[in-house]
GROMACS .gro file of C-alpha atoms in nm:
model
  434
    1MET     CA    1   3.290   2.551   0.449
    2LEU     CA    2   3.063   2.555   0.754
    3GLU     CA    3   2.875   2.825   0.625
    4ALA     CA    4   2.831   2.667   0.284
    5LYS     CA    5   2.691   2.346   0.445
    6GLN     CA    6   2.414   2.556   0.629
    7GLU     CA    7   2.317   2.726   0.303
    8SER     CA    8   2.308   2.412   0.130
    9GLU     CA    9   2.075   2.282   0.403
   10THR     CA   10   1.866   2.558   0.402
   11LYS     CA   11   1.792   2.542   0.037
   12THR     CA   12   1.710   2.166   0.073
   13ILE     CA   13   1.429   2.254   0.346
   14PHE     CA   14   1.297   2.503   0.086
   15MET     CA   15   1.335   2.274  -0.183
   16ARG     CA   16   1.139   1.996  -0.021
   17GLY     CA   17   0.837   2.211   0.071
   18LYS     CA   18   0.874   2.155   0.421
   19VAL     CA   19   0.802   2.551   0.501
   20GLU     CA   20   0.616   2.824   0.399
   21THR     CA   21   0.802   3.118   0.304
   22VAL     CA   22   0.538   3.351   0.415
   23VAL     CA   23   0.632   3.255   0.753
   24TRP     CA   24   1.004   3.118   0.749
   25SER     CA   25   1.249   3.338   0.644
   26GLU     CA   26   1.629   3.248   0.519
   27ARG     CA   27   1.722   3.412   0.829
   28MET     CA   28   1.481   3.159   1.049
   29LEU     CA   29   1.587   2.852   0.836
   30ALA     CA   30   1.971   2.957   0.925
   31ALA     CA   31   1.869   2.936   1.298
   32LEU     CA   32   1.668   2.609   1.198
   33VAL     CA   33   1.997   2.456   1.056
   34SER     CA   34   2.260   2.576   1.292
   35GLY     CA   35   2.008   2.545   1.621
   36VAL     CA   36   1.883   2.807   1.863
   37LYS     CA   37   2.018   2.861   2.201
   38GLY     CA   38   1.874   2.583   2.459
   39GLY     CA   39   1.730   2.401   2.148
   40ARG     CA   40   1.382   2.593   2.214
   41TRP     CA   41   1.199   2.873   1.992
   42PHE     CA   42   1.102   3.223   2.115
   43SER     CA   43   0.920   3.518   1.940
   44LEU     CA   44   0.714   3.322   1.734
   45TRP     CA   45   0.328   3.491   1.786
   46ASP     CA   46   0.379   3.751   1.535
   47LYS     CA   47   0.449   3.495   1.267
   48VAL     CA   48   0.125   3.366   1.344
   49TRP     CA   49  -0.106   3.639   1.331
   50ARG     CA   50   0.081   3.856   1.039
   51SER     CA   51  -0.138   3.931   0.715
   52GLY     CA   52   0.080   3.701   0.477
   53THR     CA   53   0.042   3.389   0.736
   54LEU     CA   54  -0.339   3.394   0.777
   55ASP     CA   55  -0.392   3.485   0.380
   56ARG     CA   56  -0.194   3.170   0.313
   57ALA     CA   57  -0.372   2.977   0.611
   58TRP     CA   58  -0.722   3.087   0.429
   59GLU     CA   59  -0.580   2.955   0.081
   60LEU     CA   60  -0.477   2.587   0.228
   61VAL     CA   61  -0.842   2.573   0.438
   62SER     CA   62  -1.045   2.695   0.105
   63LYS     CA   63  -0.837   2.442  -0.109
   64ASN     CA   64  -0.898   2.143   0.137
   65LYS     CA   65  -1.288   2.219   0.128
   66GLY     CA   66  -1.490   2.070   0.424
   67ALA     CA   67  -1.805   2.103   0.590
   68GLY     CA   68  -1.895   2.427   0.795
   69GLY     CA   69  -1.856   2.388   1.195
   70VAL     CA   70  -2.106   2.446   1.510
   71ASP     CA   71  -2.164   2.830   1.363
   72GLY     CA   72  -2.262   2.730   1.027
   73VAL     CA   73  -2.019   2.947   0.826
   74THR     CA   74  -1.926   2.747   0.518
   75ILE     CA   75  -1.619   2.799   0.325
   76GLU     CA   76  -1.836   2.914   0.038
   77ARG     CA   77  -1.953   3.149   0.273
   78PHE     CA   78  -1.642   3.271   0.488
   79LYS     CA   79  -1.521   3.346   0.109
   80GLY     CA   80  -1.766   3.623   0.052
   81MET     CA   81  -1.637   3.819   0.340
   82LYS     CA   82  -1.286   3.669   0.347
   83ASP     CA   83  -1.116   3.997   0.396
   84LYS     CA   84  -1.336   4.129   0.664
   85CYS     CA   85  -1.313   3.828   0.873
   86LEU     CA   86  -0.950   3.778   0.831
   87THR     CA   87  -0.922   4.132   0.974
   88GLU     CA   88  -1.121   4.094   1.258
   89LEU     CA   89  -0.914   3.712   1.322
   90GLN     CA   90  -0.612   3.882   1.280
   91ASP     CA   91  -0.721   4.196   1.507
   92ALA     CA   92  -0.823   3.909   1.793
   93LEU     CA   93  -0.515   3.753   1.743
   94LYS     CA   94  -0.328   4.065   1.857
   95ALA     CA   95  -0.527   4.181   2.116
   96GLY     CA   96  -0.554   3.835   2.270
   97SER     CA   97  -0.920   3.794   2.271
   98TYR     CA   98  -0.935   3.527   1.985
   99VAL     CA   99  -1.090   3.227   2.126
  100PRO     CA  100  -1.168   2.897   1.949
  101GLY     CA  101  -1.537   2.768   1.924
  102ALA     CA  102  -1.660   2.400   1.955
  103VAL     CA  103  -1.578   2.169   1.711
  104ARG     CA  104  -1.859   1.990   1.573
  105ARG     CA  105  -1.840   1.595   1.592
  106VAL     CA  106  -1.953   1.395   1.316
  107TYR     CA  107  -1.903   0.974   1.259
  108ILE     CA  108  -1.765   0.834   0.909
  109PRO     CA  109  -1.823   0.471   0.857
  110LYS     CA  110  -1.473   0.227   0.876
  111GLY     CA  111  -1.449  -0.065   0.675
  112ASP     CA  112  -1.527  -0.291   0.957
  113GLY     CA  113  -1.857  -0.157   1.015
  114THR     CA  114  -1.804   0.074   1.336
  115GLN     CA  115  -1.770   0.412   1.317
  116ARG     CA  116  -1.471   0.689   1.353
  117PRO     CA  117  -1.550   1.020   1.552
  118LEU     CA  118  -1.428   1.314   1.361
  119GLY     CA  119  -1.407   1.675   1.456
  120ILE     CA  120  -1.462   1.949   1.261
  121PRO     CA  121  -1.384   2.287   1.387
  122CYS     CA  122  -1.510   2.645   1.232
  123VAL     CA  123  -1.347   2.784   0.944
  124LYS     CA  124  -1.195   3.050   1.122
  125ASP     CA  125  -1.063   2.811   1.369
  126ARG     CA  126  -0.932   2.632   1.108
  127ILE     CA  127  -0.743   2.891   0.924
  128VAL     CA  128  -0.583   3.000   1.301
  129GLN     CA  129  -0.480   2.664   1.331
  130ALA     CA  130  -0.323   2.631   0.984
  131ALA     CA  131  -0.108   2.938   1.062
  132VAL     CA  132  -0.011   2.762   1.381
  133LYS     CA  133   0.086   2.446   1.167
  134MET     CA  134   0.263   2.649   0.939
  135THR     CA  135   0.487   2.820   1.201
  136LEU     CA  136   0.558   2.528   1.438
  137GLU     CA  137   0.595   2.260   1.166
  138PRO     CA  138   0.935   2.317   1.036
  139ILE     CA  139   1.088   2.306   1.407
  140PHE     CA  140   0.946   1.958   1.477
  141GLU     CA  141   0.996   1.838   1.110
  142LYS     CA  142   1.406   1.866   1.161
  143ASP     CA  143   1.367   1.649   1.477
  144PHE     CA  144   1.157   1.390   1.286
  145LEU     CA  145   1.297   1.064   1.184
  146THR     CA  146   1.266   0.919   0.829
  147MET     CA  147   1.059   0.578   0.913
  148SER     CA  148   0.775   0.843   1.020
  149TYR     CA  149   0.564   0.910   0.688
  150GLY     CA  150   0.241   1.002   0.796
  151PHE     CA  151   0.108   1.374   0.737
  152ARG     CA  152   0.422   1.522   0.655
  153PRO     CA  153   0.529   1.751   0.367
  154GLY     CA  154   0.707   1.573   0.083
  155ILE     CA  155   0.634   1.253   0.194
  156GLY     CA  156   0.335   1.002   0.210
  157ALA     CA  157   0.172   0.650   0.199
  158LYS     CA  158   0.347   0.565  -0.099
  159ASP     CA  159   0.703   0.611   0.032
  160ALA     CA  160   0.561   0.402   0.333
  161LEU     CA  161   0.475   0.150   0.137
  162ARG     CA  162   0.772   0.130  -0.076
  163GLU     CA  163   1.019   0.141   0.256
  164VAL     CA  164   0.786  -0.177   0.376
  165ASP     CA  165   0.793  -0.355   0.032
  166GLY     CA  166   1.175  -0.319   0.033
  167LEU     CA  167   1.231  -0.455   0.371
  168LEU     CA  168   1.003  -0.757   0.289
  169LYS     CA  169   1.224  -0.821   0.022
  170GLU     CA  170   1.527  -0.807   0.246
  171GLY     CA  171   1.381  -1.103   0.437
  172SER     CA  172   1.225  -0.924   0.705
  173VAL     CA  173   0.899  -1.096   0.708
  174TRP     CA  174   0.804  -1.158   1.103
  175VAL     CA  175   0.580  -0.862   1.111
  176VAL     CA  176   0.450  -0.670   1.433
  177ASP     CA  177   0.115  -0.501   1.310
  178ALA     CA  178   0.019  -0.273   1.552
  179ASP     CA  179  -0.293  -0.037   1.599
  180VAL     CA  180  -0.307   0.210   1.854
  181GLN     CA  181  -0.671   0.170   2.002
  182LYS     CA  182  -0.865   0.551   1.965
  183TYR     CA  183  -0.524   0.691   1.950
  184PHE     CA  184  -0.619   1.056   1.862
  185ASP     CA  185  -0.884   1.067   2.157
  186SER     CA  186  -0.637   0.907   2.423
  187ILE     CA  187  -0.363   1.125   2.361
  188PRO     CA  188  -0.287   1.274   2.732
  189LYS     CA  189  -0.277   1.650   2.696
  190GLY     CA  190  -0.030   1.736   2.955
  191ARG     CA  191   0.229   1.488   2.827
  192LEU     CA  192   0.190   1.627   2.484
  193MET     CA  193   0.245   2.000   2.577
  194ASP     CA  194   0.549   1.853   2.755
  195LYS     CA  195   0.683   1.751   2.424
  196VAL     CA  196   0.584   2.098   2.262
  197ARG     CA  197   0.739   2.290   2.541
  198ALA     CA  198   1.058   2.083   2.499
  199ARG     CA  199   1.119   2.282   2.169
  200ILE     CA  200   0.872   2.596   2.184
  201ALA     CA  201   0.902   2.871   2.434
  202ASP     CA  202   0.702   3.127   2.302
  203GLY     CA  203   0.401   3.134   2.584
  204LYS     CA  204   0.115   3.299   2.369
  205VAL     CA  205   0.163   3.019   2.119
  206LEU     CA  206   0.172   2.749   2.360
  207ASP     CA  207  -0.110   2.926   2.537
  208LEU     CA  208  -0.335   2.894   2.173
  209VAL     CA  209  -0.195   2.543   2.123
  210GLN     CA  210  -0.360   2.475   2.476
  211ALA     CA  211  -0.688   2.632   2.380
  212PHE     CA  212  -0.732   2.399   2.063
  213LEU     CA  213  -0.683   2.093   2.267
  214ASP     CA  214  -0.954   2.231   2.521
  215GLN     CA  215  -1.186   2.295   2.244
  216ALA     CA  216  -1.543   2.220   2.390
  217ILE     CA  217  -1.699   1.898   2.121
  218MET     CA  218  -2.086   1.966   2.027
  219GLU     CA  219  -2.273   1.627   1.924
  220GLU     CA  220  -2.638   1.731   1.859
  221CYS     CA  221  -2.775   1.873   2.136
  222LYS     CA  222  -2.457   1.800   2.393
  223THR     CA  223  -2.132   1.976   2.436
  224TRP     CA  224  -1.862   1.850   2.650
  225THR     CA  225  -1.478   1.914   2.697
  226PRO     CA  226  -1.245   1.560   2.658
  227ALA     CA  227  -1.022   1.537   2.915
  228LYS     CA  228  -0.766   1.355   2.685
  229GLY     CA  229  -0.718   1.350   2.290
  230THR     CA  230  -0.710   1.611   2.000
  231PRO     CA  231  -0.986   1.583   1.767
  232ALA     CA  232  -0.933   1.367   1.454
  233GLY     CA  233  -1.016   1.612   1.156
  234ALA     CA  234  -0.837   1.932   1.316
  235VAL     CA  235  -0.572   2.075   1.098
  236LEU     CA  236  -0.336   2.091   1.380
  237SER     CA  237  -0.386   1.724   1.504
  238PRO     CA  238  -0.201   1.543   1.265
  239LEU     CA  239   0.138   1.783   1.355
  240LEU     CA  240   0.064   1.707   1.737
  241ALA     CA  241   0.003   1.339   1.678
  242ASN     CA  242   0.349   1.309   1.539
  243ILE     CA  243   0.505   1.516   1.813
  244TYR     CA  244   0.376   1.239   2.064
  245LEU     CA  245   0.453   0.920   1.892
  246HIS     CA  246   0.828   1.083   1.787
  247ASP     CA  247   0.990   0.945   2.132
  248LEU     CA  248   0.860   0.581   2.019
  249ASP     CA  249   1.023   0.639   1.682
  250VAL     CA  250   1.356   0.728   1.852
  251LEU     CA  251   1.299   0.453   2.094
  252MET     CA  252   1.267   0.206   1.832
  253THR     CA  253   1.526   0.315   1.615
  254SER     CA  254   1.773   0.328   1.900
  255LYS     CA  255   1.753  -0.027   1.969
  256GLY     CA  256   1.791  -0.129   1.584
  257TYR     CA  257   1.428  -0.205   1.509
  258ARG     CA  258   1.287  -0.111   1.136
  259MET     CA  259   0.919   0.045   1.241
  260VAL     CA  260   0.744   0.194   0.959
  261ARG     CA  261   0.498   0.470   1.066
  262TYR     CA  262   0.206   0.638   0.927
  263ALA     CA  263   0.054   0.866   1.176
  264ASP     CA  264  -0.064   0.607   1.440
  265ASP     CA  265  -0.056   0.293   1.210
  266PHE     CA  266   0.307   0.147   1.215
  267VAL     CA  267   0.430  -0.209   1.141
  268THR     CA  268   0.790  -0.351   1.279
  269LEU     CA  269   0.949  -0.549   1.013
  270CYS     CA  270   1.173  -0.844   1.177
  271ASP     CA  271   1.413  -1.128   1.097
  272THR     CA  272   1.314  -1.377   1.338
  273GLU     CA  273   0.982  -1.461   1.553
  274ALA     CA  274   1.217  -1.378   1.883
  275GLU     CA  275   1.304  -1.058   1.766
  276ALA     CA  276   0.945  -0.943   1.655
  277ASN     CA  277   0.803  -1.061   2.027
  278LYS     CA  278   1.101  -0.833   2.182
  279ALA     CA  279   0.985  -0.529   1.949
  280LEU     CA  280   0.601  -0.599   2.055
  281ALA     CA  281   0.690  -0.600   2.426
  282VAL     CA  282   0.917  -0.251   2.414
  283VAL     CA  283   0.628  -0.096   2.215
  284LYS     CA  284   0.373  -0.199   2.473
  285GLN     CA  285   0.567  -0.113   2.734
  286TRP     CA  286   0.604   0.273   2.613
  287MET     CA  287   0.237   0.277   2.530
  288THR     CA  288   0.162   0.180   2.870
  289GLU     CA  289   0.431   0.436   2.997
  290ASN     CA  290   0.300   0.723   2.787
  291GLY     CA  291  -0.079   0.661   2.843
  292LEU     CA  292  -0.170   0.464   2.540
  293ALA     CA  293  -0.288   0.120   2.458
  294LEU     CA  294  -0.260  -0.127   2.138
  295HIS     CA  295  -0.589  -0.239   2.038
  296PRO     CA  296  -0.616  -0.603   2.163
  297ASP     CA  297  -0.766  -0.750   1.859
  298LYS     CA  298  -0.585  -0.526   1.583
  299THR     CA  299  -0.233  -0.619   1.693
  300HIS     CA  300  -0.035  -0.927   1.616
  301ILE     CA  301   0.262  -1.096   1.500
  302GLY     CA  302   0.291  -1.298   1.203
  303ASN     CA  303   0.521  -1.429   0.887
  304CYS     CA  304   0.366  -1.275   0.605
  305THR     CA  305   0.529  -1.539   0.369
  306ILE     CA  306   0.247  -1.775   0.531
  307GLU     CA  307  -0.085  -1.804   0.429
  308GLY     CA  308  -0.316  -1.651   0.686
  309GLU     CA  309  -0.042  -1.469   0.897
  310GLY     CA  310   0.006  -1.153   0.638
  311PHE     CA  311  -0.067  -0.795   0.750
  312GLU     CA  312  -0.287  -0.487   0.615
  313PHE     CA  313  -0.115  -0.147   0.599
  314LEU     CA  314  -0.218   0.163   0.419
  315GLY     CA  315  -0.515  -0.005   0.226
  316TYR     CA  316  -0.292  -0.290   0.105
  317ARG     CA  317  -0.279  -0.679   0.244
  318PHE     CA  318   0.079  -0.812   0.233
  319GLU     CA  319   0.075  -1.177   0.218
  320CYS     CA  320   0.248  -1.477   0.045
  321GLY     CA  321   0.504  -1.248  -0.119
  322LYS     CA  322   0.187  -1.067  -0.280
  323ARG     CA  323   0.046  -0.703  -0.237
  324THR     CA  324  -0.319  -0.706  -0.266
  325VAL     CA  325  -0.616  -0.459  -0.192
  326ARG     CA  326  -0.742  -0.501   0.166
  327LYS     CA  327  -1.091  -0.587   0.142
  328ALA     CA  328  -1.241  -0.282   0.327
  329SER     CA  329  -1.036  -0.061   0.014
  330MET     CA  330  -1.200  -0.282  -0.230
  331LYS     CA  331  -1.562  -0.222  -0.088
  332LYS     CA  332  -1.535   0.145  -0.044
  333LEU     CA  333  -1.449   0.146  -0.408
  334ARG     CA  334  -1.728  -0.047  -0.528
  335ASP     CA  335  -1.963   0.132  -0.324
  336THR     CA  336  -1.838   0.436  -0.490
  337ILE     CA  337  -1.870   0.279  -0.818
  338ARG     CA  338  -2.226   0.206  -0.718
  339ARG     CA  339  -2.332   0.525  -0.623
  340ARG     CA  340  -2.234   0.724  -0.937
  341THR     CA  341  -2.363   0.429  -1.181
  342LYS     CA  342  -2.731   0.383  -1.038
  343ARG     CA  343  -2.959   0.236  -1.333
  344THR     CA  344  -3.152   0.550  -1.292
  345VAL     CA  345  -2.867   0.792  -1.350
  346GLY     CA  346  -3.040   1.008  -1.632
  347GLN     CA  347  -2.710   1.078  -1.831
  348SER     CA  348  -2.572   1.003  -2.150
  349MET     CA  349  -2.329   0.675  -2.116
  350GLY     CA  350  -2.034   0.960  -2.198
  351SER     CA  351  -2.132   1.175  -1.908
  352VAL     CA  352  -2.134   0.886  -1.671
  353ILE     CA  353  -1.805   0.748  -1.775
  354LYS     CA  354  -1.623   1.106  -1.783
  355SER     CA  355  -1.778   1.140  -1.429
  356LEU     CA  356  -1.639   0.784  -1.317
  357ASN     CA  357  -1.296   0.803  -1.481
  358PRO     CA  358  -1.125   1.050  -1.206
  359THR     CA  359  -1.232   0.804  -0.938
  360LEU     CA  360  -1.055   0.488  -1.126
  361ILE     CA  361  -0.765   0.658  -1.238
  362GLY     CA  362  -0.696   0.794  -0.889
  363TRP     CA  363  -0.755   0.465  -0.749
  364PHE     CA  364  -0.526   0.284  -0.967
  365GLY     CA  365  -0.264   0.549  -0.915
  366TYR     CA  366  -0.213   0.470  -0.536
  367PHE     CA  367  -0.321   0.061  -0.599
  368LYS     CA  368  -0.113   0.012  -0.924
  369HIS     CA  369   0.112  -0.200  -0.742
  370ALA     CA  370  -0.152  -0.466  -0.637
  371HIS     CA  371  -0.176  -0.805  -0.801
  372LYS     CA  372  -0.268  -0.774  -1.154
  373TRP     CA  373  -0.587  -1.005  -1.138
  374THR     CA  374  -0.702  -0.698  -0.904
  375PHE     CA  375  -0.768  -0.492  -1.223
  376LYS     CA  376  -0.965  -0.743  -1.429
  377LEU     CA  377  -1.218  -0.766  -1.166
  378VAL     CA  378  -1.260  -0.399  -1.098
  379ASP     CA  379  -1.278  -0.333  -1.491
  380GLY     CA  380  -1.563  -0.622  -1.516
  381PHE     CA  381  -1.761  -0.478  -1.210
  382VAL     CA  382  -1.723  -0.150  -1.386
  383ARG     CA  383  -1.851  -0.292  -1.742
  384ARG     CA  384  -2.139  -0.473  -1.603
  385ARG     CA  385  -2.251  -0.135  -1.398
  386LEU     CA  386  -2.234   0.046  -1.711
  387ARG     CA  387  -2.461  -0.204  -1.909
  388ALA     CA  388  -2.703  -0.263  -1.654
  389ILE     CA  389  -2.784   0.153  -1.727
  390LEU     CA  390  -2.793   0.036  -2.106
  391ARG     CA  391  -3.027  -0.179  -2.042
  392LYS     CA  392  -3.245   0.039  -1.836
  393GLN     CA  393  -3.263   0.280  -2.102
  394ASP     CA  394  -3.378   0.039  -2.333
  395LYS     CA  395  -3.643  -0.033  -2.092
  396ARG     CA  396  -3.522  -0.399  -2.001
  397PRO     CA  397  -3.467  -0.524  -1.662
  398GLY     CA  398  -3.123  -0.700  -1.567
  399ILE     CA  399  -2.748  -0.647  -1.465
  400GLY     CA  400  -2.567  -0.666  -1.752
  401ARG     CA  401  -2.416  -0.990  -1.770
  402CYS     CA  402  -2.584  -1.192  -2.027
  403LEU     CA  403  -2.385  -1.272  -2.358
  404LYS     CA  404  -2.630  -1.063  -2.576
  405ASP     CA  405  -2.512  -0.740  -2.372
  406HIS     CA  406  -2.160  -0.800  -2.405
  407MET     CA  407  -2.207  -0.845  -2.775
  408GLN     CA  408  -2.444  -0.535  -2.817
  409TRP     CA  409  -2.198  -0.346  -2.564
  410PRO     CA  410  -1.855  -0.497  -2.598
  411ASN     CA  411  -1.541  -0.376  -2.419
  412SER     CA  412  -1.448  -0.179  -2.736
  413TYR     CA  413  -1.782   0.035  -2.724
  414PHE     CA  414  -1.697   0.150  -2.365
  415ALA     CA  415  -1.326   0.211  -2.466
  416THR     CA  416  -1.448   0.428  -2.760
  417LEU     CA  417  -1.645   0.649  -2.508
  418GLY     CA  418  -1.305   0.688  -2.306
  419LEU     CA  419  -1.361   0.475  -2.031
  420PHE     CA  420  -1.040   0.431  -1.817
  421THR     CA  421  -0.939   0.073  -1.820
  422MET     CA  422  -0.735  -0.048  -1.526
  423LYS     CA  423  -0.584  -0.395  -1.700
  424GLU     CA  424  -0.471  -0.189  -1.988
  425ALA     CA  425  -0.317   0.088  -1.767
  426HIS     CA  426  -0.133  -0.198  -1.548
  427ALA     CA  427   0.004  -0.371  -1.872
  428GLU     CA  428   0.142  -0.030  -2.003
  429LEU     CA  429   0.306   0.028  -1.690
  430ALA     CA  430   0.433  -0.333  -1.652
  431SER     CA  431   0.592  -0.309  -2.003
  432ARG     CA  432   0.759   0.043  -1.942
  433SER     CA  433   0.942  -0.121  -1.642
  434ARG     CA  434   1.088  -0.366  -1.822
   0.00000   0.00000   0.00000
């Protein structure tokens, strides 16, 4: 009976896509389900450098695309010499001569006007990190709790939002909205490695993880090695970030708090203000004891049924019983539409619409549970931009808002050309759910 249960659990892990079968055999998965002696895993090093693992790691890295690192080697350039590079990488790993290069630091704009630092490792380092991640992830995945949704196989942001929505409907409307200040740059390396060592005993794998944590950062002409943190943008960083916060998940769950976490972004939903205050105190104490801090301006407690006390989570704003799109997410969409609908675009309207539709469809797919008026506003904005292009092609100034433009190019004109319309998509979705 026990063997049948273990076999069922093994198959479930395979089905959920939580393992890469080129690394994890059924025998290893059986050991994962039944447990290993002392709870720590040995003999993982050969799983990292074997050719099947590196080939699969390259597939994942190339699929994610991304820019080149400090060595200037792009995905396309690496692709042209893939076999040679992967063989050299395997030989260096086996011989113990592999050393990660520096991480190129860039900055990406945030919705609040600030910039977020992003680390871009070299392609070869991304491949090795992907190989390490495939090897280690199932071991930690077995321990992770269901209230953690960020950067985990088989689950994601939509699942986290569904959980939050369900708790709000149950009446847990007092919300602790927490933001860890500069989380990826602040994780103490020593404590993080202690948490990794608690489950991993293979010295060579541990040395490789440490080497990635100790990678130099290169920004313009400056190079330095940070005392803390793991670069946001590195392949291995999300797993390491989840490992470090796992103990917080365990603590909050053991105390009965309903926390929903997506990487370093999390909310705790409570029934009363008193409970919310206690939950925040527990989180603050854990952060202090573990070398982290909550952002003083972005962490607050509120009753989200009251106007002005709502909270933002994963692109949405929850307030007064409604889910709306947060301002920063709406601005990002509008900026994207503006870039793709410049009046000097020089393409046919059909071509412009064809290039725009994937963005609109993808955005709607994520934000389809927002308040219905959102979609009418987006549709109107898109059509105004398209009418402005048509006016320009007619050698007339203006932004496409006048009645004559609406009569010359009605909504049906754009529909005939195949423009995706969010209002209609939302109405169809609502009719199917009745």
